[in-house]
């Protein structure tokens, strides 16, 4: 067995207690440890990516218990890709947080590591109940991070966020219970093998359970009509936390991509293509509603939050088309939209801080570094809305291309293109108001603190550079992602890796 | 026994959902607690209900009760207990900082992240 597979979970699980116990009063030590862990994680993730791209899926049996009975971790191209994305994002955003945010409350770095542990675990696990546990790990860390920095408004938004997610957790457990009661397994690969054999009388329970799971993942992915928690949460979280949360919506998308092609894909008999009829309309409505929200937003963070909902709609539209070609496009768009959303949250945070704590979309006094930040905003907005020449354009083009043969291609094309127009209008109005117009300071705005740290600008710059690399390397990258998508639609590979060539229990 | 268990799950879920939809944080927390009890009982039933059967393999046993749901329920109880504690603490903090527990009803007034942080630092 490849013991590297457990390390993305072990590393933060070891670093976080050290941060809590040894570095609780020493911010410098905590920063050093945290950045070192982030760099190490990136190296580890790249090693796993290299390992996964040369081989079929690999299984890691925890405690060496054999597959359907013990909990397994599975590394394939999709999970390795998500690990690299998470590591890259966390390192870049951590640099931003070092500019001052990490000192505004306790245990920022420890919570950050616990959050990464939960996210990495969710990407690696091959067991439902274990997925639930890792969801809870990442959620409980995110509750702490969400209210980091304090303040009444943030606290109230935090309580709403916790309540929504606790309801989601209850639904998750009910869904897992339903699926277990008719299939007798919690292992994803074993489930894939058993779904075709479920008795017809039990199939309604199985489908209810599976669609409840889709709903739970939809809450995480902010799919309309389960999106209502996102603008409040992301709009009130501190900038680096909101940027890290950009990967959390993708955890929901990842779970949908992992579960439904595997267990309810073409090989599932009557249960085939269970999710698509629900997913496609919800995704298209998310896309439309998100971009209308962009037009209506009155704060920059809110505007970005609605853009995130819209981009999740685009992503899940491609997922719902359920073909290898559209899945490849969806994965490219996933990489792009995570980085673009994160960098926009960081820019919004930096603009707000430099304007003296106001990111409302109204003319304000001139602030330092306005030219540079406006340039950053311009590039990020182009990427987010999918204008040429950046990666958002490439991603949307791939998605539109893969939708050409679909039954409702006209609808998909018109929603994607129409919403892009709304996005451009919303972002250009926001940008011109913030960066081109000037007015005296409003009465609720305090004098901006002098900012000396360049770390936030370095972080924003490096994320934008990652977007440029994504655009420049679009050719080789989509080739790699197409193979990954093909692997997603060959669930036998995954099942063989977990249960052995014989299919486990013949 | 099936009827008792099913109606218990049903009543607790209904009461939990009703309380969740109230405007005040306290009732919402109670609703969450009820909902998690209902979930735990439901999970317990997912391995079928049997009486007086051992969960571990033995030569004398005529049948078995499924041990897995019992282990899962234990995990679920621990997690839901911890989460309820978290939400109580956060609701209290929110009540103390904003002076109202109607946090579920009104939209959150928007003060920007950094302005909120400044206020918090001042009060500490």
Coordinates of C-alpha atoms in Angstrom, one line a residue:
Chain A
X1 CA 0.0 0.0 0.0
X2 CA 1.1 3.5 -0.7
X3 CA 1.4 5.1 2.7
X4 CA 1.6 8.6 1.2
X5 CA -2.2 8.5 0.9
X6 CA -2.9 8.9 4.6
X7 CA -0.5 11.9 5.0
X8 CA -2.8 14.7 3.7
X9 CA -5.0 13.9 6.7
X10 CA -2.3 13.1 9.2
X11 CA -0.2 16.2 8.6
X12 CA -2.8 18.8 9.6
X13 CA -4.0 16.4 12.3
X14 CA -0.6 16.5 13.8
X15 CA 0.3 20.2 13.2
X16 CA -3.0 21.5 14.6
X17 CA -2.6 20.2 18.2
X18 CA 1.0 21.5 18.2
X19 CA -0.4 24.9 17.1
X20 CA -3.0 24.8 19.9
X21 CA -0.7 23.6 22.7
X22 CA 2.8 24.9 21.8
X23 CA 2.2 28.0 19.8
X24 CA -0.9 29.5 21.4
X25 CA 0.8 32.6 22.6
X26 CA 3.5 32.9 20.0
X27 CA 2.1 34.2 16.7
X28 CA 5.4 34.1 14.9
X29 CA 6.0 30.4 15.7
X30 CA 2.4 29.6 14.7
X31 CA 2.9 31.4 11.4
X32 CA 6.1 29.6 10.7
X33 CA 4.6 26.2 11.5
X34 CA 1.5 26.9 9.5
X35 CA 3.3 28.1 6.4
X36 CA 5.7 25.1 6.6
X37 CA 2.7 22.8 6.9
X38 CA 1.1 24.4 3.9
X39 CA 4.2 24.1 1.8
X40 CA 4.7 20.5 2.8
X41 CA 1.1 19.8 1.9
X42 CA 1.5 21.2 -1.5
X43 CA 4.6 19.1 -2.1
X44 CA 2.7 16.0 -0.8
X45 CA -0.3 16.7 -3.0
X46 CA 1.8 17.1 -6.1
X47 CA 3.5 13.8 -5.3
X48 CA 0.1 12.1 -4.9
X49 CA -1.0 13.7 -8.2
X50 CA 2.0 12.3 -10.0
X51 CA 1.4 8.9 -8.4
X52 CA -2.3 8.9 -9.3
X53 CA -1.9 10.0 -12.9
X54 CA 0.3 7.0 -13.8
X55 CA -1.8 4.3 -12.1
X56 CA -5.4 3.1 -11.7
X57 CA -7.1 4.1 -8.5
X58 CA -5.2 3.1 -5.3
X59 CA -6.8 1.9 -2.1
X60 CA -5.5 2.5 1.4
X61 CA -7.2 0.2 4.0
X62 CA -7.1 1.9 7.4
X63 CA -5.9 -0.6 10.1
X64 CA -5.5 -3.1 7.2
X65 CA -9.1 -4.2 7.6
X66 CA -10.3 -5.6 4.2
X67 CA -12.5 -3.4 2.1
X68 CA -16.2 -3.7 2.7
X69 CA -15.7 -4.1 6.4
X70 CA -13.0 -1.6 7.2
X71 CA -12.8 2.1 6.2
X72 CA -10.8 2.7 3.1
X73 CA -9.2 5.8 1.5
X74 CA -9.1 5.9 -2.3
X75 CA -6.7 8.0 -4.3
X76 CA -7.6 8.4 -8.0
X77 CA -7.0 11.2 -10.4
X78 CA -10.0 13.2 -9.3
X79 CA -9.2 13.1 -5.6
X80 CA -5.5 13.9 -6.3
X81 CA -6.6 16.9 -8.4
X82 CA -8.8 18.2 -5.6
X83 CA -5.9 17.8 -3.1
X84 CA -3.6 19.9 -5.2
X85 CA -6.2 22.6 -5.7
X86 CA -6.8 22.7 -1.9
X87 CA -3.1 22.8 -1.0
X88 CA -2.5 25.6 -3.6
X89 CA -5.4 27.7 -2.4
X90 CA -4.6 27.3 1.2
X91 CA -1.0 28.3 0.8
X92 CA -1.9 31.4 -1.3
X93 CA -4.7 32.5 1.1
X94 CA -2.5 31.8 4.2
X95 CA -0.1 34.4 2.8
X96 CA -2.9 36.9 2.7
X97 CA -3.9 36.0 6.3
X98 CA -0.4 36.7 7.5
X99 CA -0.9 40.3 6.6
X100 CA -2.8 40.8 9.9
X101 CA -6.0 38.8 9.9
X102 CA -4.5 35.8 11.7
X103 CA -3.9 37.9 14.8
X104 CA -7.5 39.2 15.2
X105 CA -8.7 36.2 17.1
X106 CA -7.3 33.1 18.7
X107 CA -6.3 29.8 17.2
X108 CA -6.6 30.9 13.6
X109 CA -3.9 28.7 12.3
X110 CA -5.0 25.6 14.3
X111 CA -8.6 26.0 13.0
X112 CA -7.1 26.4 9.5
X113 CA -5.3 23.1 9.8
X114 CA -8.3 21.3 11.1
X115 CA -10.3 22.7 8.2
X116 CA -7.7 21.3 5.8
X117 CA -7.8 18.0 7.5
X118 CA -11.6 17.7 7.0
X119 CA -11.4 18.9 3.4
X120 CA -8.6 16.5 2.5
X121 CA -10.4 13.6 4.3
X122 CA -13.6 14.3 2.4
X123 CA -11.7 14.1 -0.9
X124 CA -9.9 10.9 0.0
X125 CA -12.4 8.7 1.8
X126 CA -14.2 5.8 0.1
X127 CA -16.8 5.3 2.8
X128 CA -20.1 7.2 3.4
X129 CA -20.1 7.4 7.1
X130 CA -16.4 8.4 7.0
X131 CA -17.4 11.2 4.6
X132 CA -20.0 12.3 7.1
X133 CA -17.3 12.4 9.8
X134 CA -14.9 14.4 7.7
X135 CA -17.8 16.8 6.7
X136 CA -18.3 17.4 10.4
X137 CA -14.5 17.9 11.0
X138 CA -14.4 20.5 8.3
X139 CA -17.7 22.1 9.4
X140 CA -16.7 22.5 13.0
X141 CA -13.4 24.1 12.0
X142 CA -15.3 26.3 9.6
X143 CA -17.7 27.5 12.4
X144 CA -14.6 28.7 14.3
X145 CA -13.1 30.3 11.2
X146 CA -16.4 31.9 10.2
X147 CA -16.7 34.0 13.4
X148 CA -12.9 34.7 13.4
X149 CA -12.4 38.4 14.2
X150 CA -15.7 38.7 16.0
X151 CA -18.4 41.4 15.8
X152 CA -22.1 41.2 16.3
X153 CA -23.1 40.9 12.6
X154 CA -20.6 38.2 12.0
X155 CA -21.8 36.3 15.1
X156 CA -25.3 36.3 13.9
X157 CA -24.4 35.2 10.4
X158 CA -22.3 32.5 12.0
X159 CA -25.3 31.2 14.0
X160 CA -27.4 31.0 10.9
X161 CA -24.6 29.1 9.1
X162 CA -24.2 26.6 11.9
X163 CA -28.0 25.9 12.1
X164 CA -28.2 25.3 8.3
X165 CA -25.3 22.9 8.4
X166 CA -26.6 21.0 11.4
X167 CA -29.9 20.4 9.6
X168 CA -27.8 19.3 6.6
X169 CA -25.9 16.9 8.9
X170 CA -29.2 15.4 10.2
X171 CA -30.3 14.9 6.6
X172 CA -27.0 13.3 5.7
X173 CA -27.4 10.7 8.5
X174 CA -31.0 9.9 7.5
X175 CA -29.9 9.4 3.9
X176 CA -27.0 7.1 5.0
X177 CA -29.4 5.2 7.2
X178 CA -31.8 4.7 4.3
X179 CA -29.1 3.5 1.9
X180 CA -27.6 1.2 4.5
X181 CA -31.0 -0.3 5.3
X182 CA -31.5 -1.6 1.8
X183 CA -28.0 -2.3 0.6
X184 CA -26.3 -3.2 3.9
X185 CA -23.1 -1.3 3.1
X186 CA -21.4 2.0 3.7
X187 CA -18.5 1.5 1.3
X188 CA -19.0 3.5 -1.9
X189 CA -17.4 0.8 -4.1
X190 CA -19.4 -1.9 -2.5
X191 CA -22.6 0.2 -2.9
X192 CA -21.8 0.6 -6.6
X193 CA -21.6 -3.2 -6.9
X194 CA -24.9 -3.7 -5.0
X195 CA -27.2 -1.0 -6.4
X196 CA -28.2 -3.2 -9.4
X197 CA -29.1 -6.1 -7.1
X198 CA -31.4 -4.2 -4.8
X199 CA -34.9 -5.7 -4.7
X200 CA -37.6 -3.7 -6.6
X201 CA -39.7 -3.2 -3.5
X202 CA -36.7 -1.5 -1.8
X203 CA -35.8 0.6 -4.7
X204 CA -37.9 3.6 -3.6
X205 CA -36.1 3.7 -0.3
X206 CA -32.7 3.6 -2.1
X207 CA -33.7 6.4 -4.4
X208 CA -35.1 8.5 -1.6
X209 CA -31.8 8.1 0.3
X210 CA -29.7 8.9 -2.8
X211 CA -31.7 12.0 -3.6
X212 CA -31.5 13.1 0.0
X213 CA -27.8 12.8 -0.3
X214 CA -27.9 14.9 -3.4
X215 CA -29.8 17.5 -1.4
X216 CA -27.2 17.5 1.4
X217 CA -24.4 17.9 -1.2
X218 CA -26.6 20.6 -2.8
X219 CA -26.6 22.5 0.5
X220 CA -22.8 22.4 0.6
X221 CA -22.6 23.3 -3.1
X222 CA -25.1 26.2 -2.6
X223 CA -27.4 24.9 -5.3
X224 CA -30.7 26.8 -5.6
X225 CA -33.0 26.5 -3.6
X226 CA -30.5 25.5 -0.9
X227 CA -28.2 28.5 -1.5
X228 CA -29.7 31.0 0.9
X229 CA -27.1 30.5 3.5
X230 CA -24.2 31.4 1.3
X231 CA -24.3 35.2 0.7
X232 CA -24.8 35.9 4.5
X233 CA -22.0 33.5 5.4
X234 CA -19.4 34.4 2.8
X235 CA -20.3 38.1 2.9
X236 CA -19.7 38.3 6.7
X237 CA -16.6 36.0 7.0
X238 CA -13.2 37.7 7.1
X239 CA -11.6 37.9 3.6
X240 CA -9.1 35.0 4.0
X241 CA -11.8 32.7 5.5
X242 CA -14.2 33.5 2.7
X243 CA -11.5 32.8 0.2
X244 CA -10.8 29.4 1.8
X245 CA -14.5 28.7 1.9
X246 CA -14.4 28.9 -2.0
X247 CA -13.2 25.3 -1.8
X248 CA -16.0 24.2 0.5
X249 CA -18.7 24.6 -2.1
X250 CA -16.5 22.4 -4.3
X251 CA -16.5 19.7 -1.6
X252 CA -20.3 19.5 -2.3
X253 CA -19.7 19.4 -6.0
X254 CA -16.9 16.8 -5.6
X255 CA -19.2 14.5 -3.6
X256 CA -21.8 14.7 -6.3
X257 CA -19.2 13.9 -9.0
X258 CA -17.9 11.1 -6.8
X259 CA -21.1 9.4 -5.8
X260 CA -23.5 9.6 -8.7
X261 CA -21.4 8.4 -11.7
X262 CA -20.0 5.7 -9.4
X263 CA -23.1 4.2 -7.8
X264 CA -26.0 5.6 -9.9
X265 CA -24.3 5.8 -13.3
X266 CA -24.9 3.8 -16.5
X267 CA -24.2 0.5 -14.9
X268 CA -26.9 0.9 -12.2
X269 CA -29.8 -0.7 -14.1
X270 CA -33.1 1.0 -13.2
X271 CA -31.3 3.4 -10.9
X272 CA -29.2 4.8 -13.7
X273 CA -28.9 8.6 -14.1
X274 CA -30.8 9.3 -10.9
X275 CA -29.4 12.8 -10.3
X276 CA -29.4 14.5 -13.7
X277 CA -33.2 15.3 -13.9
X278 CA -33.0 17.1 -10.6
X279 CA -29.5 18.5 -11.0
X280 CA -29.8 20.2 -14.4
X281 CA -32.8 22.5 -13.6
X282 CA -31.5 23.4 -10.2
X283 CA -28.1 24.2 -11.7
X284 CA -29.5 26.4 -14.4
X285 CA -31.7 28.3 -11.9
X286 CA -28.6 28.7 -9.7
X287 CA -26.7 30.2 -12.6
X288 CA -29.5 32.6 -13.5
X289 CA -30.3 33.6 -9.9
X290 CA -26.6 34.0 -9.0
X291 CA -26.0 36.5 -11.8
X292 CA -29.2 38.4 -11.0
X293 CA -27.9 38.6 -7.5
X294 CA -24.6 40.1 -8.9
X295 CA -26.7 42.9 -10.4
X296 CA -28.6 43.5 -7.2
X297 CA -25.7 43.3 -4.6
X298 CA -24.9 46.4 -2.7
X299 CA -21.6 45.3 -1.2
X300 CA -18.6 43.9 -3.0
X301 CA -18.4 40.8 -0.8
X302 CA -22.1 40.1 -1.5
X303 CA -21.5 40.6 -5.2
X304 CA -18.7 38.0 -5.1
X305 CA -20.9 35.6 -3.1
X306 CA -23.6 35.7 -5.7
X307 CA -21.0 35.2 -8.4
X308 CA -19.9 32.1 -6.5
X309 CA -23.5 30.8 -6.6
X310 CA -23.6 31.5 -10.3
X311 CA -20.3 29.7 -11.0
X312 CA -21.5 26.7 -9.0
X313 CA -24.6 26.7 -11.3
X314 CA -22.3 26.6 -14.4
X315 CA -20.2 23.9 -12.9
X316 CA -23.1 21.7 -11.9
X317 CA -24.8 22.2 -15.3
X318 CA -21.8 20.6 -16.9
X319 CA -21.8 17.8 -14.2
X320 CA -25.5 17.2 -14.9
X321 CA -24.9 16.6 -18.6
X322 CA -23.2 13.4 -17.4
X323 CA -20.9 12.7 -20.3
X324 CA -17.1 12.3 -20.1
X325 CA -16.6 15.3 -22.3
X326 CA -18.8 17.6 -20.2
X327 CA -17.2 16.2 -17.0
X328 CA -13.8 17.2 -18.3
X329 CA -15.1 20.7 -19.0
X330 CA -16.7 20.7 -15.5
X331 CA -13.3 19.9 -13.9
X332 CA -11.5 22.6 -15.7
X333 CA -14.2 25.1 -14.7
X334 CA -14.0 23.8 -11.1
X335 CA -10.3 24.7 -10.9
X336 CA -10.9 28.0 -12.5
X337 CA -13.9 29.1 -10.5
X338 CA -12.3 28.1 -7.1
X339 CA -9.3 30.3 -7.8
X340 CA -11.3 33.1 -9.3
X341 CA -13.8 33.2 -6.4
X342 CA -11.0 33.1 -3.8
X343 CA -9.1 36.0 -5.5
X344 CA -12.2 38.1 -5.7
X345 CA -12.9 37.6 -2.0
X346 CA -9.3 38.7 -1.2
X347 CA -9.6 41.7 -3.4
X348 CA -12.9 42.7 -1.8
X349 CA -11.3 42.3 1.7
X350 CA -8.4 44.5 0.7
X351 CA -10.5 47.2 -0.9
X352 CA -12.7 47.2 2.2
X353 CA -9.7 47.5 4.5
X354 CA -8.1 50.3 2.5
X355 CA -11.4 52.3 2.3
X356 CA -11.6 52.2 6.1
X357 CA -13.9 49.3 6.5
X358 CA -16.4 49.8 3.8
X359 CA -16.9 47.7 0.7
X360 CA -20.4 49.1 -0.1
X361 CA -20.8 49.7 -3.8
X362 CA -20.8 53.5 -3.6
X363 CA -18.2 56.1 -4.4
X364 CA -15.8 56.7 -1.6
X365 CA -12.6 58.6 -0.9
X366 CA -9.5 57.8 -2.8
X367 CA -7.4 55.1 -1.1
X368 CA -3.8 54.0 -1.4
X369 CA -3.0 51.4 -4.1
X370 CA -6.3 52.1 -5.9
X371 CA -4.7 51.7 -9.3
X372 CA -3.1 48.4 -8.6
X373 CA -6.2 47.0 -6.9
X374 CA -8.4 48.2 -9.8
X375 CA -6.1 46.3 -12.2
X376 CA -6.3 43.2 -10.1
X377 CA -10.1 43.5 -9.9
X378 CA -10.3 44.0 -13.7
X379 CA -8.4 40.8 -14.4
X380 CA -10.3 38.8 -11.7
X381 CA -13.7 40.0 -13.0
X382 CA -12.8 39.1 -16.6
X383 CA -11.9 35.6 -15.4
X384 CA -15.0 35.2 -13.3
X385 CA -17.4 36.3 -16.0
X386 CA -15.8 34.2 -18.6
X387 CA -14.6 36.9 -21.0
X388 CA -11.7 36.1 -23.3
X389 CA -8.8 35.7 -22.9
X390 CA -8.7 34.2 -19.4
X391 CA -9.6 30.7 -18.1
X392 CA -13.2 31.4 -17.4
X393 CA -13.7 31.9 -21.1
X394 CA -11.9 28.6 -21.9
X395 CA -14.0 26.8 -19.2
X396 CA -17.4 28.2 -20.5
X397 CA -16.4 27.4 -24.1
X398 CA -15.6 23.8 -23.2
X399 CA -19.0 23.5 -21.3
X400 CA -21.0 25.0 -24.2
X401 CA -19.2 22.8 -26.6
X402 CA -20.0 19.6 -24.6
X403 CA -23.6 20.7 -24.3
X404 CA -24.1 20.9 -28.1
X405 CA -25.5 17.4 -28.5
X406 CA -27.7 17.5 -25.4
X407 CA -31.5 17.4 -25.6
X408 CA -31.9 20.9 -24.1
X409 CA -28.9 22.5 -25.6
X410 CA -30.7 25.7 -26.6
X411 CA -31.8 26.3 -23.1
X412 CA -28.4 25.6 -21.6
X413 CA -26.6 27.9 -24.2
X414 CA -29.0 30.7 -23.7
X415 CA -28.9 30.6 -19.8
X416 CA -25.1 30.4 -19.8
X417 CA -24.6 33.2 -22.3
X418 CA -27.3 35.4 -20.9
X419 CA -26.0 35.1 -17.4
X420 CA -22.5 36.0 -18.6
X421 CA -23.9 39.3 -19.8
X422 CA -25.5 40.0 -16.5
X423 CA -22.2 39.1 -14.8
X424 CA -20.3 41.5 -17.0
X425 CA -22.8 44.4 -16.3
X426 CA -22.7 43.7 -12.6
X427 CA -19.0 43.6 -12.3
X428 CA -18.3 46.5 -14.6
X429 CA -20.7 48.7 -12.6
X430 CA -19.2 47.6 -9.4
X431 CA -15.7 48.3 -10.6
X432 CA -16.4 51.7 -12.1
X433 CA -18.2 52.8 -8.9
X434 CA -15.4 51.6 -6.6
X435 CA -12.3 52.6 -8.6
X436 CA -13.3 55.5 -10.9
X437 CA -15.7 57.6 -8.8
X438 CA -14.8 59.6 -5.7
X439 CA -16.8 61.1 -3.0
X440 CA -16.4 62.3 0.6
X441 CA -16.3 59.6 3.3
X442 CA -19.7 58.4 4.5
X443 CA -20.5 59.0 8.2
X444 CA -20.2 55.3 9.1
X445 CA -16.7 55.0 7.7
X446 CA -13.7 55.4 9.9
X447 CA -10.4 56.7 8.7
X448 CA -8.5 53.9 7.0
X449 CA -5.6 52.5 9.0
X450 CA -2.2 52.9 7.4
X451 CA -1.4 49.7 5.7
X452 CA 2.2 48.7 5.3
X453 CA 2.0 44.9 4.6
X454 CA 2.5 43.9 1.0
X455 CA 1.6 40.2 1.8
X456 CA -2.1 40.6 0.7
X457 CA -1.0 42.0 -2.6
X458 CA 1.5 39.1 -3.1
X459 CA -1.3 36.6 -2.3
X460 CA -3.7 38.2 -4.7
X461 CA -1.0 38.4 -7.4
X462 CA 0.0 34.8 -7.0
X463 CA -3.7 33.6 -7.3
X464 CA -4.1 35.7 -10.5
X465 CA -0.8 34.2 -11.8
X466 CA -2.3 30.8 -11.1
X467 CA -5.3 31.8 -13.3
X468 CA -3.0 32.9 -16.0
X469 CA -1.1 29.6 -15.8
X470 CA -4.5 27.8 -16.0
X471 CA -5.2 29.7 -19.2
X472 CA -1.8 29.2 -20.8
X473 CA -1.7 25.5 -20.1
X474 CA -5.3 24.9 -21.0
X475 CA -4.3 22.5 -23.8
X476 CA -2.3 19.9 -21.8
X477 CA -4.5 20.4 -18.8
X478 CA -7.7 19.6 -20.6
X479 CA -6.0 16.5 -22.0
X480 CA -5.2 15.3 -18.5
X481 CA -8.7 16.3 -17.2
X482 CA -10.4 14.3 -20.0
X483 CA -8.6 11.2 -18.9
X484 CA -9.7 12.0 -15.4
X485 CA -13.3 12.4 -16.6
X486 CA -13.1 9.1 -18.4
X487 CA -11.9 7.5 -15.2
X488 CA -14.9 8.9 -13.4
X489 CA -17.2 7.2 -15.9
X490 CA -15.4 3.8 -15.6
X491 CA -16.6 2.9 -12.1
X492 CA -15.3 -0.6 -12.5
X493 CA -11.8 0.7 -12.1
X494 CA -12.7 2.2 -8.7
X495 CA -14.6 -0.9 -7.6
X496 CA -11.8 -3.2 -8.6
X497 CA -9.3 -1.1 -6.7
X498 CA -11.3 -1.3 -3.5
X499 CA -12.8 -4.7 -3.6
X500 CA -10.1 -6.5 -5.5
X501 CA -10.3 -7.9 -9.1
X502 CA -12.8 -10.6 -8.1
X503 CA -15.3 -8.0 -7.0
X504 CA -14.9 -8.9 -3.4
X505 CA -17.5 -11.5 -2.5
X506 CA -18.4 -13.5 -5.5
Chain B
X1 CA -42.1 -2.1 18.7
X2 CA -42.0 -1.0 15.1
X3 CA -45.0 1.2 15.6
X4 CA -43.6 2.7 18.8
X5 CA -40.2 3.4 17.2
X6 CA -41.6 4.8 14.0
X7 CA -44.1 7.1 15.7
X8 CA -41.3 8.3 18.1
X9 CA -39.1 9.2 15.1
X10 CA -42.1 10.9 13.4
X11 CA -43.2 12.9 16.3
X12 CA -39.7 14.1 17.2
X13 CA -39.0 15.1 13.6
X14 CA -42.2 17.0 13.3
X15 CA -41.7 18.8 16.6
X16 CA -38.0 19.5 15.6
X17 CA -39.0 20.9 12.2
X18 CA -41.7 23.0 13.8
X19 CA -39.3 24.5 16.4
X20 CA -36.6 25.0 13.7
X21 CA -39.0 27.3 11.9
X22 CA -39.5 29.6 14.9
X23 CA -37.9 33.0 14.9
X24 CA -35.9 32.9 18.2
X25 CA -32.6 31.2 18.5
X26 CA -33.4 29.3 21.6
X27 CA -36.3 27.4 20.1
X28 CA -34.2 26.7 17.0
X29 CA -31.5 25.1 19.2
X30 CA -34.2 22.9 20.9
X31 CA -35.5 22.0 17.4
X32 CA -32.0 20.9 16.3
X33 CA -31.6 18.8 19.5
X34 CA -35.0 17.1 18.8
X35 CA -34.1 16.5 15.2
X36 CA -30.8 14.9 16.1
X37 CA -32.6 12.6 18.6
X38 CA -34.9 11.6 15.8
X39 CA -32.0 11.0 13.5
X40 CA -30.2 8.8 16.1
X41 CA -33.3 6.6 16.7
X42 CA -33.8 6.4 12.9
X43 CA -30.2 5.3 12.5
X44 CA -30.6 2.7 15.2
X45 CA -33.4 1.2 13.2
X46 CA -31.5 1.0 9.9
X47 CA -30.1 -2.4 10.8
X48 CA -33.7 -3.8 11.4
X49 CA -35.2 -4.2 14.9
X50 CA -34.5 -7.4 16.7
X51 CA -34.8 -8.4 20.3
X52 CA -32.5 -10.6 22.5
X53 CA -30.0 -11.4 19.7
X54 CA -26.2 -11.1 20.2
X55 CA -24.3 -8.7 17.9
X56 CA -21.1 -10.8 17.9
X57 CA -20.7 -14.2 16.3
X58 CA -21.2 -17.1 18.6
X59 CA -22.0 -20.8 18.1
X60 CA -25.2 -20.7 20.2
X61 CA -26.8 -17.7 18.5
X62 CA -30.0 -18.3 16.5
X63 CA -29.8 -14.9 14.8
X64 CA -27.9 -11.7 15.1
X65 CA -28.6 -8.0 15.6
X66 CA -26.6 -5.7 13.3
X67 CA -23.7 -4.2 15.3
X68 CA -22.8 -1.6 12.8
X69 CA -25.8 0.9 13.4
X70 CA -25.0 0.8 17.1
X71 CA -21.4 1.9 16.4
X72 CA -22.7 4.6 14.0
X73 CA -25.3 5.9 16.4
X74 CA -22.6 6.2 19.1
X75 CA -20.5 8.4 16.7
X76 CA -23.6 10.4 15.6
X77 CA -24.5 11.0 19.3
X78 CA -21.0 12.3 20.1
X79 CA -20.9 14.6 17.1
X80 CA -24.5 15.9 17.5
X81 CA -23.8 16.6 21.2
X82 CA -20.6 18.5 20.4
X83 CA -22.4 20.5 17.6
X84 CA -25.3 21.4 19.9
X85 CA -22.7 22.7 22.4
X86 CA -21.1 24.8 19.7
X87 CA -24.4 26.3 18.5
X88 CA -25.4 27.1 22.1
X89 CA -22.1 29.0 22.7
X90 CA -22.4 30.8 19.4
X91 CA -26.0 31.7 20.0
X92 CA -25.1 33.1 23.4
X93 CA -22.2 35.1 22.0
X94 CA -24.5 36.4 19.3
X95 CA -27.2 37.3 21.9
X96 CA -24.7 39.1 24.1
X97 CA -23.2 41.1 21.2
X98 CA -26.3 42.1 19.4
X99 CA -28.8 42.2 22.3
X100 CA -31.5 40.1 20.6
X101 CA -32.0 36.4 20.0
X102 CA -34.3 37.0 17.0
X103 CA -31.3 36.2 14.8
X104 CA -33.2 33.8 12.7
X105 CA -35.8 36.3 11.5
X106 CA -34.2 39.5 10.4
X107 CA -31.6 39.7 7.7
X108 CA -28.2 40.4 9.3
X109 CA -27.4 44.1 9.1
X110 CA -24.3 44.5 7.0
X111 CA -21.3 46.0 8.7
X112 CA -18.2 45.2 6.7
X113 CA -15.8 42.5 7.9
X114 CA -13.0 44.9 8.9
X115 CA -15.3 47.4 10.6
X116 CA -16.8 44.6 12.6
X117 CA -13.3 43.5 13.6
X118 CA -12.4 47.0 14.8
X119 CA -15.4 47.1 17.0
X120 CA -14.6 43.7 18.4
X121 CA -11.1 44.6 19.2
X122 CA -12.2 47.8 20.9
X123 CA -14.5 45.9 23.2
X124 CA -12.0 43.2 24.2

